[in-house]
Short mmCIF file of C-alpha atoms in Angstrom, two decimals:
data_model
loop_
_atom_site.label_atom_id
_atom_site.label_comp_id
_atom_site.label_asym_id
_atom_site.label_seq_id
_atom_site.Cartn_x
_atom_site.Cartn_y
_atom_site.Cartn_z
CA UNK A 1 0.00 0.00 0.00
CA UNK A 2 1.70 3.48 -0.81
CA UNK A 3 2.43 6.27 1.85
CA UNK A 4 -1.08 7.62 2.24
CA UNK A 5 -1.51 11.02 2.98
CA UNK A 6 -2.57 11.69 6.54
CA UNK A 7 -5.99 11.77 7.00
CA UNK A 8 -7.02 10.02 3.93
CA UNK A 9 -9.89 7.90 3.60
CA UNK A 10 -9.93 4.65 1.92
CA UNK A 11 -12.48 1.52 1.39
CA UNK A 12 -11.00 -1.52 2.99
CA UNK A 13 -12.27 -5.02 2.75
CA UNK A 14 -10.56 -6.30 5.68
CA UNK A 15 -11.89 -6.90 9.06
CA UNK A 16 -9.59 -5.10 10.96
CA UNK A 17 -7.74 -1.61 10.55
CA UNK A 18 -3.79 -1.70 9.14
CA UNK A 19 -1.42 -0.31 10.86
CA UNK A 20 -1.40 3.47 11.31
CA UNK A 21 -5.08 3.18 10.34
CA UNK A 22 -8.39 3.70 12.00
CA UNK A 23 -11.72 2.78 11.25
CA UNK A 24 -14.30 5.78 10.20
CA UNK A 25 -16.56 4.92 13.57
CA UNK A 26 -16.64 8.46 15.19
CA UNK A 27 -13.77 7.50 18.03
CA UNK A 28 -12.39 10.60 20.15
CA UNK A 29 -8.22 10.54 19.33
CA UNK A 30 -6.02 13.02 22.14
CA UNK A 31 -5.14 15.98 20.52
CA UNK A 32 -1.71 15.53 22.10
CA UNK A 33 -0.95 12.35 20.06
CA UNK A 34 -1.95 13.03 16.68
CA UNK A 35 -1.46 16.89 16.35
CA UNK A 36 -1.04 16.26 12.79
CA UNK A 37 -4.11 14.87 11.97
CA UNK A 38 -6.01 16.92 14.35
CA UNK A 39 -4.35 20.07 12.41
CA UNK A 40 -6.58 18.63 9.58
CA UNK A 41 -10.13 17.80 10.57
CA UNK A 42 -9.74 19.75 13.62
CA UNK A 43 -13.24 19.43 15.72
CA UNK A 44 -15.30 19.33 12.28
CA UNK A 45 -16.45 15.77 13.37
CA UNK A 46 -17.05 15.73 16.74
CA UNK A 47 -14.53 16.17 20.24
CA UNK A 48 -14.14 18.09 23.36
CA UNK A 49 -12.03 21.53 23.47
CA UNK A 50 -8.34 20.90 23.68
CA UNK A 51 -8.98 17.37 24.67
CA UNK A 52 -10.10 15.48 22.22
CA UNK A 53 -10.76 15.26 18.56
CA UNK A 54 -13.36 12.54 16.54
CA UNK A 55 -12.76 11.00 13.41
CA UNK A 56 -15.48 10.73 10.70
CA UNK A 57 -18.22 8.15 11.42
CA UNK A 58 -19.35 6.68 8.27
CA UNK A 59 -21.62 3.58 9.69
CA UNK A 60 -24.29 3.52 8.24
CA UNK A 61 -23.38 6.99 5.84
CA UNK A 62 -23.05 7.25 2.43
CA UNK A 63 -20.02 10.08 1.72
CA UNK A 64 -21.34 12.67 0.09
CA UNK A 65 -19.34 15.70 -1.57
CA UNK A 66 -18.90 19.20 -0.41
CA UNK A 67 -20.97 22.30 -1.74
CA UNK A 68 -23.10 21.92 -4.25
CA UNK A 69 -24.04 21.47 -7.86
CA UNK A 70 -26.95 22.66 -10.27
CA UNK A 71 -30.10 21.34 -8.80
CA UNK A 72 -28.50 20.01 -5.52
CA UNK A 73 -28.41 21.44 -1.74
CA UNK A 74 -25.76 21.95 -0.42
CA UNK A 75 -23.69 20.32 1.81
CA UNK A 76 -20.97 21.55 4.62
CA UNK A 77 -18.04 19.49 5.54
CA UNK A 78 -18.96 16.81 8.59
CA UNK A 79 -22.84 17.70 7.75
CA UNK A 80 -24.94 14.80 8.75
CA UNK A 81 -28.22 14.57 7.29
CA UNK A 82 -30.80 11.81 5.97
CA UNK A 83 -32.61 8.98 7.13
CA UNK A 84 -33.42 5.16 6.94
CA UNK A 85 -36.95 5.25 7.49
CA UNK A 86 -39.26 7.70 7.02
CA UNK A 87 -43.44 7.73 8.17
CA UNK A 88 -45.82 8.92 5.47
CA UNK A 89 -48.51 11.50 6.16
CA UNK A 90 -51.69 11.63 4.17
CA UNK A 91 -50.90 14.63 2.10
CA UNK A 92 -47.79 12.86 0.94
CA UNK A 93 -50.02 9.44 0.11
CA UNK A 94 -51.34 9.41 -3.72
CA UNK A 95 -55.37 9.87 -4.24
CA UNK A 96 -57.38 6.91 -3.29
CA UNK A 97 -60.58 5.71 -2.22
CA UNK A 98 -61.73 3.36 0.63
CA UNK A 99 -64.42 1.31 0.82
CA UNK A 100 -67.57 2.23 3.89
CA UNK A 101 -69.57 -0.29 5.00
CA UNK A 102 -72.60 1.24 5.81
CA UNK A 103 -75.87 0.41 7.73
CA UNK A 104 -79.29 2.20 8.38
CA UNK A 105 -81.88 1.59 10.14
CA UNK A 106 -85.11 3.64 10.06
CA UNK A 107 -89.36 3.66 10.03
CA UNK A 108 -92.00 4.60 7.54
CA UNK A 109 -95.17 6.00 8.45
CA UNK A 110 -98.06 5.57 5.95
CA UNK A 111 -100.88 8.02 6.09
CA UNK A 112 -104.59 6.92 4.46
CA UNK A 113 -107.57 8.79 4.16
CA UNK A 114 -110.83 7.00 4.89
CA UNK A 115 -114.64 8.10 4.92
CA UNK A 116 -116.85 7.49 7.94
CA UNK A 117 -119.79 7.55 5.31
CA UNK A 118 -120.94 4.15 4.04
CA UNK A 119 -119.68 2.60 1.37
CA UNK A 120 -122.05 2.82 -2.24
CA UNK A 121 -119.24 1.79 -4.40
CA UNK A 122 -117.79 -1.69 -4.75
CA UNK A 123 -115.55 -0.02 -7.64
CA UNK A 124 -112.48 1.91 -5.89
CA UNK A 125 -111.04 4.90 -7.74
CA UNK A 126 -109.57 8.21 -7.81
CA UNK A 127 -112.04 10.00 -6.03
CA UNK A 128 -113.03 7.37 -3.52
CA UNK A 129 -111.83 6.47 -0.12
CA UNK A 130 -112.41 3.26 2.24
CA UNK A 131 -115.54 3.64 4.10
CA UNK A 132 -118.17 2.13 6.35
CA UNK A 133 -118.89 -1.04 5.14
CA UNK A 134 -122.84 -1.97 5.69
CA UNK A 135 -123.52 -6.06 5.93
CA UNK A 136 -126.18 -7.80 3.73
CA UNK A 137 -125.22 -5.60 0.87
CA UNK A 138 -124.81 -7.62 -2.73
CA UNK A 139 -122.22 -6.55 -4.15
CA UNK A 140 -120.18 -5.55 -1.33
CA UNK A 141 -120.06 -1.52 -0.68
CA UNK A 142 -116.40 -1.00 0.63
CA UNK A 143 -115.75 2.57 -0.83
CA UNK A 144 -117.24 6.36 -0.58
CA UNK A 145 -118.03 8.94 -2.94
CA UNK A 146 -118.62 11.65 -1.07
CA UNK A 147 -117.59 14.61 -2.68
CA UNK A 148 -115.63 15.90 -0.14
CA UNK A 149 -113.39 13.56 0.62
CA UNK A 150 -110.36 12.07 -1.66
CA UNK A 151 -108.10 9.14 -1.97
CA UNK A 152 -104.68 11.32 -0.94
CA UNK A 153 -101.90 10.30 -2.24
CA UNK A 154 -99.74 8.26 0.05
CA UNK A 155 -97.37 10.03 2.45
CA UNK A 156 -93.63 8.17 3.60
CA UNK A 157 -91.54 9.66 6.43
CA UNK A 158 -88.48 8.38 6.86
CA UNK A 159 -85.53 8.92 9.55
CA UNK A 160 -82.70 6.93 8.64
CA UNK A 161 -79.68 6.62 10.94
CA UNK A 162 -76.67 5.93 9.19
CA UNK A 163 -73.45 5.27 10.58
CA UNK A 164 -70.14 3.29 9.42
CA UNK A 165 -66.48 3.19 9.21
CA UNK A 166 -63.72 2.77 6.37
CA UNK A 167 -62.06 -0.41 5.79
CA UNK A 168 -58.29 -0.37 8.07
CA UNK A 169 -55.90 -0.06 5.87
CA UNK A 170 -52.03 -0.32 7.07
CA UNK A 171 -50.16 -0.86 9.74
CA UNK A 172 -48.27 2.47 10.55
CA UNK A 173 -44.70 1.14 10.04
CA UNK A 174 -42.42 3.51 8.73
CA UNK A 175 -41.40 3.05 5.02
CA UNK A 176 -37.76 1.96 4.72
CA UNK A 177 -36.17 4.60 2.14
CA UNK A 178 -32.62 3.01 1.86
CA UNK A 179 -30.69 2.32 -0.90
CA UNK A 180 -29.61 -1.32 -1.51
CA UNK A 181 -26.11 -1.10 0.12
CA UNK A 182 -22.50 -3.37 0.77
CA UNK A 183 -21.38 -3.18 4.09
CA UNK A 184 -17.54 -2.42 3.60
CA UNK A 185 -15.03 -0.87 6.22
CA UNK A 186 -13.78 2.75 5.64
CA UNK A 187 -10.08 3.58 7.38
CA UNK A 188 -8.37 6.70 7.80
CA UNK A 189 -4.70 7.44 7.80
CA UNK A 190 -3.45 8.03 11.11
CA UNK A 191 0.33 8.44 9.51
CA UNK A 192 1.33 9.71 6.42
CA UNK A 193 2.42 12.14 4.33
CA UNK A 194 1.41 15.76 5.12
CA UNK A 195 -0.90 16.88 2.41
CA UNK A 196 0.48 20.44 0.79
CA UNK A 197 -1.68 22.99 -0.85
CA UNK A 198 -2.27 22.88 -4.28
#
């Protein structure tokens, strides 16, 4: 492996850190033991005044470069941002309908005029309305025609209570949002070659 320079980053398949390496976990280094490196990240990542000092933590991170770009936000160095799961509200859900399962329940009241006059009619019709029915009479006399009454027409009332629920749908679990992914170790350089300015 060539001379890194200090404070580099690399992707390493091993399962352990090389010499003069460290893994990117977030660890607090002593300022007094690695002024070097410290002269390069400084606090940016994490670390108590003139103590301490914490290297990058990239579990579970995906490195992202500083600034920005056309259409993109932009980023500052040892930013964190992002998320593995996220829970959807309803204004973020696309339209859709559920189904109601509803059920009523109610009465009807019928209302009938009648005549208290006996019946001459056997023949019902638009102008005549049940009425006193006299015995003995051939053919039977069930309907009125007095003038002043009138079949009305038949009134409904109805009250209908109606209540009901939509179907459950879900199960509130946040909606997993990450990327497929290869767990690999990232190392820093501990040692190295002092980087210059360019």
């Amino acid at each position: 492996m060539p001379d890194p320079f200090i404070g580099e980053i690399r992707m390493f398949a091993g399962s352990y850190a090389p010499q003069y390496w460290a893994f990117c976990n977030g660890q607090l280094l002593p300022i007094a033991e690695n002024q070097a490196l410290f002269s390069l990240l400084g606090y940016v990542y994490g670390g108590t005044q003139g103590v301490s000092f914490a290297l990058p933590d990239l579990r579970g991170r995906v490195p992202v470069h500083v600034g920005t770009g056309a259409g993109l936000s932009s980023k500052a160095l040892g930013q964190r941002g992002g998320t593995e799961y996220v829970s959807l509200t309803s204004a973020q859900l696309p339209a859709h309908a559920h189904m109601v399962d509803l059920k009523a329940t109610g009465e009807v009241n019928v209302k009938m005029s009648a005549s208290s006059a006996k019946g001459d009619t056997a023949i019902p019709g638009p102008t005549t309305v049940p009425a006193q029915v006299l015995s003995g009479l051939i053919p039977l006399n069930a309907y009125s025609t007095s003038p002043d009454t009138t079949l009305l027409p038949v009134n409904t009332s109805t009250t209908v209570n109606v209540s009901g629920n939509t179907a459950m749908m879900g199960a509130g679990r946040p909606v997993v949002i990450e990327q497929p992914f290869l767990a690999i170790n990232f190392i820093i350089a501990l040692q190295g070659a002092y980087p210059p300015k360019g």
